[in-house]
Amino acid sequence: MTEEKMLKVEKIRRGTVIDHIPVGRSFQVLKILNISSDPGITVSIAIHVKSKKMGLKDVVKIEDRILDSSELNKIALIAEGATITIVEDYEVIKKFVVVLPDIITGILKCSNGRCISNMENSVKPSFTLLSKNPLTIKCHYCEREMETDEIFGSIT
Ligand code: CTP
Ligand code: ZN
């Protein structure tokens, strides 16, 4: 097969490619990046793409945008192992894999409404990673354990 036939989405001139997203998770990725509220940003999405490594995967390409560390941590929560590629002038200038840290701070809120992290503005939510599969985290303050769906719904 020629490369042209294999490419599902066009190469980008400048921006960020999020590759190897677990199949179906690209929607959550778009949500946390607030893409829909910014008409100035061009985004290409490929879902259910065949991958040697993963069977099927999703890919998101965002033109003219570089992600900050909090966005990268959110992507790690949703799509650990995703590859981030930074493109300039059509060339790959940087490429890395997102990894979930053992302590997750500030990117999601505790699902316990009475947790001090929800009552006091000065208390930053903080969680310990208990398990990656199934994704399970524990609140540093109230010890509430949260799993995948609850976690995705609590990302701020
Ligand atoms: N990419 C892009 N636009 C460019 C360059 C790269 O959209 N100008 C995308 C590619 O389509 C791919 C990702 O960025 O999804 C990584 O590019 P590259 O390292 O060139 O591809 P591969 O070697 O195929 O990457 P991998 O082995 O990580 O799948
Ligand atoms: Zn809590």
Tab-separated table of C-alpha atoms and ligand atoms in Angstrom:
chain	number	residue	atom	x	y	z
A	1	MET	CA	0.000	0.000	0.000
A	2	THR	CA	1.296	3.485	-0.757
A	3	GLU	CA	1.795	5.857	2.136
A	4	GLU	CA	-0.933	8.123	0.760
A	5	LYS	CA	-3.461	5.344	0.928
A	6	MET	CA	-2.458	4.489	4.486
A	7	LEU	CA	-2.759	8.022	5.817
A	8	LYS	CA	-6.209	8.533	7.286
A	9	VAL	CA	-5.741	12.184	8.127
A	10	GLU	CA	-3.538	14.726	6.415
A	11	LYS	CA	-0.166	15.628	7.845
A	12	ILE	CA	-0.186	18.955	9.655
A	13	ARG	CA	2.152	21.903	9.139
A	14	ARG	CA	2.388	22.938	12.767
A	15	GLY	CA	0.808	21.755	15.996
A	16	THR	CA	0.324	18.679	18.153
A	17	VAL	CA	-0.566	15.098	17.237
A	18	ILE	CA	-1.985	12.811	19.932
A	19	ASP	CA	-1.545	9.273	18.647
A	20	HIS	CA	-2.222	5.812	20.123
A	21	ILE	CA	-5.314	6.960	22.027
A	22	PRO	CA	-7.306	3.901	23.217
A	23	VAL	CA	-10.140	3.392	20.770
A	24	GLY	CA	-13.193	5.544	21.571
A	25	ARG	CA	-11.360	7.848	23.975
A	26	SER	CA	-10.723	10.678	21.478
A	27	PHE	CA	-14.049	12.236	22.503
A	28	GLN	CA	-12.877	12.630	26.091
A	29	VAL	CA	-9.570	14.033	24.844
A	30	LEU	CA	-11.395	16.702	22.800
A	31	LYS	CA	-13.599	17.521	25.766
A	32	ILE	CA	-10.766	18.200	28.198
A	33	LEU	CA	-8.948	20.334	25.625
A	34	ASN	CA	-12.096	22.504	25.213
A	35	ILE	CA	-11.749	22.260	21.464
A	36	SER	CA	-15.426	22.809	20.699
A	37	SER	CA	-15.466	26.258	22.312
A	38	ASP	CA	-12.592	27.583	20.175
A	39	PRO	CA	-13.525	27.989	16.498
A	40	GLY	CA	-10.016	29.288	15.752
A	41	ILE	CA	-8.491	25.856	16.133
A	42	THR	CA	-8.497	23.229	13.386
A	43	VAL	CA	-8.742	19.671	14.650
A	44	SER	CA	-8.669	16.391	12.739
A	45	ILE	CA	-9.868	13.212	14.360
A	46	ALA	CA	-9.460	9.641	13.203
A	47	ILE	CA	-11.348	7.014	15.134
A	48	HIS	CA	-11.094	3.228	14.858
A	49	VAL	CA	-7.744	3.369	13.064
A	50	LYS	CA	-5.975	0.035	12.627
A	51	SER	CA	-2.743	-0.116	14.624
A	52	LYS	CA	-0.107	-2.842	14.802
A	53	LYS	CA	0.501	-2.099	18.470
A	54	MET	CA	-3.051	-1.663	19.737
A	55	GLY	CA	-5.474	-3.348	17.346
A	56	LEU	CA	-7.541	-0.195	17.011
A	57	LYS	CA	-6.734	3.330	18.131
A	58	ASP	CA	-7.871	6.946	17.837
A	59	VAL	CA	-5.719	9.865	16.651
A	60	VAL	CA	-6.285	13.601	17.259
A	61	LYS	CA	-4.359	16.337	15.440
A	62	ILE	CA	-4.575	19.916	16.677
A	63	GLU	CA	-3.151	22.622	14.467
A	64	ASP	CA	-1.200	25.595	15.852
A	65	ARG	CA	-1.523	24.529	19.450
A	66	ILE	CA	0.975	23.277	22.027
A	67	LEU	CA	-0.398	21.547	25.133
A	68	ASP	CA	0.551	22.639	28.660
A	69	SER	CA	1.546	20.265	31.464
A	70	SER	CA	-1.904	20.172	33.018
A	71	GLU	CA	-3.461	19.242	29.660
A	72	LEU	CA	-0.812	16.544	29.203
A	73	ASN	CA	-1.600	15.126	32.653
A	74	LYS	CA	-5.301	15.038	31.778
A	75	ILE	CA	-4.462	13.157	28.600
A	76	ALA	CA	-2.392	10.706	30.665
A	77	LEU	CA	-5.475	10.083	32.814
A	78	ILE	CA	-7.663	9.381	29.783
A	79	ALA	CA	-5.142	7.805	27.437
A	80	GLU	CA	-2.020	6.671	29.218
A	81	GLY	CA	0.624	5.606	26.727
A	82	ALA	CA	-0.585	8.025	24.047
A	83	THR	CA	2.204	9.470	21.924
A	84	ILE	CA	2.474	13.256	21.704
A	85	THR	CA	4.201	14.570	18.602
A	86	ILE	CA	5.040	18.244	18.142
A	87	VAL	CA	5.229	19.311	14.496
A	88	GLU	CA	6.875	22.434	13.038
A	89	ASP	CA	7.115	23.056	9.273
A	90	TYR	CA	5.756	19.551	8.664
A	91	GLU	CA	8.691	18.020	10.594
A	92	VAL	CA	8.493	16.111	13.873
A	93	ILE	CA	10.518	18.189	16.345
A	94	LYS	CA	9.589	16.418	19.578
A	95	LYS	CA	7.924	13.139	20.449
A	96	PHE	CA	7.119	11.592	23.838
A	97	VAL	CA	4.717	9.249	25.583
A	98	VAL	CA	2.382	10.514	28.336
A	99	VAL	CA	2.728	8.671	31.638
A	100	LEU	CA	0.458	8.957	34.661
A	101	PRO	CA	2.305	10.190	37.752
A	102	ASP	CA	1.878	8.313	41.080
A	103	ILE	CA	0.481	11.477	42.640
A	104	ILE	CA	-2.125	13.352	40.589
A	105	THR	CA	-2.656	16.963	41.654
A	106	GLY	CA	-4.999	19.700	40.532
A	107	ILE	CA	-6.570	18.293	37.372
A	108	LEU	CA	-9.728	16.708	38.758
A	109	LYS	CA	-11.965	17.179	41.759
A	110	CYS	CA	-12.834	14.677	44.442
A	111	SER	CA	-16.257	13.065	43.969
A	112	ASN	CA	-16.989	13.426	47.676
A	113	GLY	CA	-18.853	16.749	47.960
A	114	ARG	CA	-17.901	17.037	51.636
A	115	CYS	CA	-14.179	16.538	51.008
A	116	ILE	CA	-12.070	19.440	52.276
A	117	SER	CA	-10.642	19.839	48.761
A	118	ASN	CA	-14.165	20.808	47.633
A	119	MET	CA	-14.877	23.072	50.626
A	120	GLU	CA	-11.640	25.055	50.895
A	121	ASN	CA	-10.376	26.944	47.867
A	122	SER	CA	-6.818	26.828	49.160
A	123	VAL	CA	-6.787	23.006	49.286
A	124	LYS	CA	-5.723	21.589	45.926
A	125	PRO	CA	-7.251	18.197	45.091
A	126	SER	CA	-4.627	15.461	45.202
A	127	PHE	CA	-4.875	11.732	44.561
A	128	THR	CA	-2.703	8.648	44.770
A	129	LEU	CA	-2.727	6.282	41.818
A	130	LEU	CA	-3.795	2.852	43.121
A	131	SER	CA	-4.161	0.976	39.843
A	132	LYS	CA	-3.856	1.706	36.134
A	133	ASN	CA	-6.119	-1.094	34.987
A	134	PRO	CA	-8.856	-0.616	36.055
A	135	LEU	CA	-7.949	3.010	36.612
A	136	THR	CA	-8.342	3.653	40.355
A	137	ILE	CA	-7.212	6.645	42.409
A	138	LYS	CA	-7.596	7.577	46.078
A	139	CYS	CA	-8.162	11.078	47.466
A	140	HIS	CA	-5.288	12.266	49.601
A	141	TYR	CA	-7.709	13.996	52.035
A	142	CYS	CA	-10.871	11.898	52.444
A	143	GLU	CA	-9.552	8.587	51.039
A	144	ARG	CA	-12.489	8.329	48.611
A	145	GLU	CA	-11.612	5.864	45.861
A	146	MET	CA	-12.652	6.723	42.308
A	147	GLU	CA	-12.693	4.607	39.150
A	148	THR	CA	-12.664	5.286	35.397
A	149	ASP	CA	-16.098	6.807	34.673
A	150	GLU	CA	-16.167	8.817	37.867
A	151	ILE	CA	-12.621	10.039	37.190
A	152	PHE	CA	-13.416	11.108	33.616
A	153	GLY	CA	-16.496	12.956	34.852
A	154	SER	CA	-14.487	14.845	37.476
A	155	ILE	CA	-11.707	16.260	35.304
A	156	THR	CA	-11.738	20.052	35.656
B	1	CTP	N1	2.357	13.705	11.747
B	1	CTP	C1	1.511	14.665	11.199
B	1	CTP	N2	2.016	15.698	10.479
B	1	CTP	C2	3.341	15.801	10.251
B	1	CTP	C3	4.226	14.837	10.799
B	1	CTP	C4	3.692	13.795	11.546
B	1	CTP	O1	0.295	14.604	11.384
B	1	CTP	N3	3.786	16.818	9.527
B	1	CTP	C5	1.775	12.614	12.567
B	1	CTP	C6	1.883	11.250	11.916
B	1	CTP	O2	0.751	11.026	11.083
B	1	CTP	C7	1.870	10.329	13.119
B	1	CTP	C8	2.563	11.155	14.205
B	1	CTP	O3	2.489	12.516	13.776
B	1	CTP	O4	0.540	10.090	13.553
B	1	CTP	C9	3.989	10.758	14.424
B	1	CTP	O5	4.712	10.994	13.236
B	1	CTP	P1	5.947	10.086	12.798
B	1	CTP	O6	6.874	9.957	13.960
B	1	CTP	O7	6.510	10.616	11.534
B	1	CTP	O8	5.170	8.740	12.436
B	1	CTP	P2	5.450	7.222	12.800
B	1	CTP	O9	6.912	6.946	12.757
B	1	CTP	O10	4.548	6.413	11.949
B	1	CTP	O11	4.946	7.234	14.302
B	1	CTP	P3	4.571	6.043	15.279
B	1	CTP	O12	5.611	4.989	15.142
B	1	CTP	O13	4.598	6.758	16.623
B	1	CTP	O14	3.186	5.607	14.907
B	2	ZN	ZN	-11.612	13.747	48.822
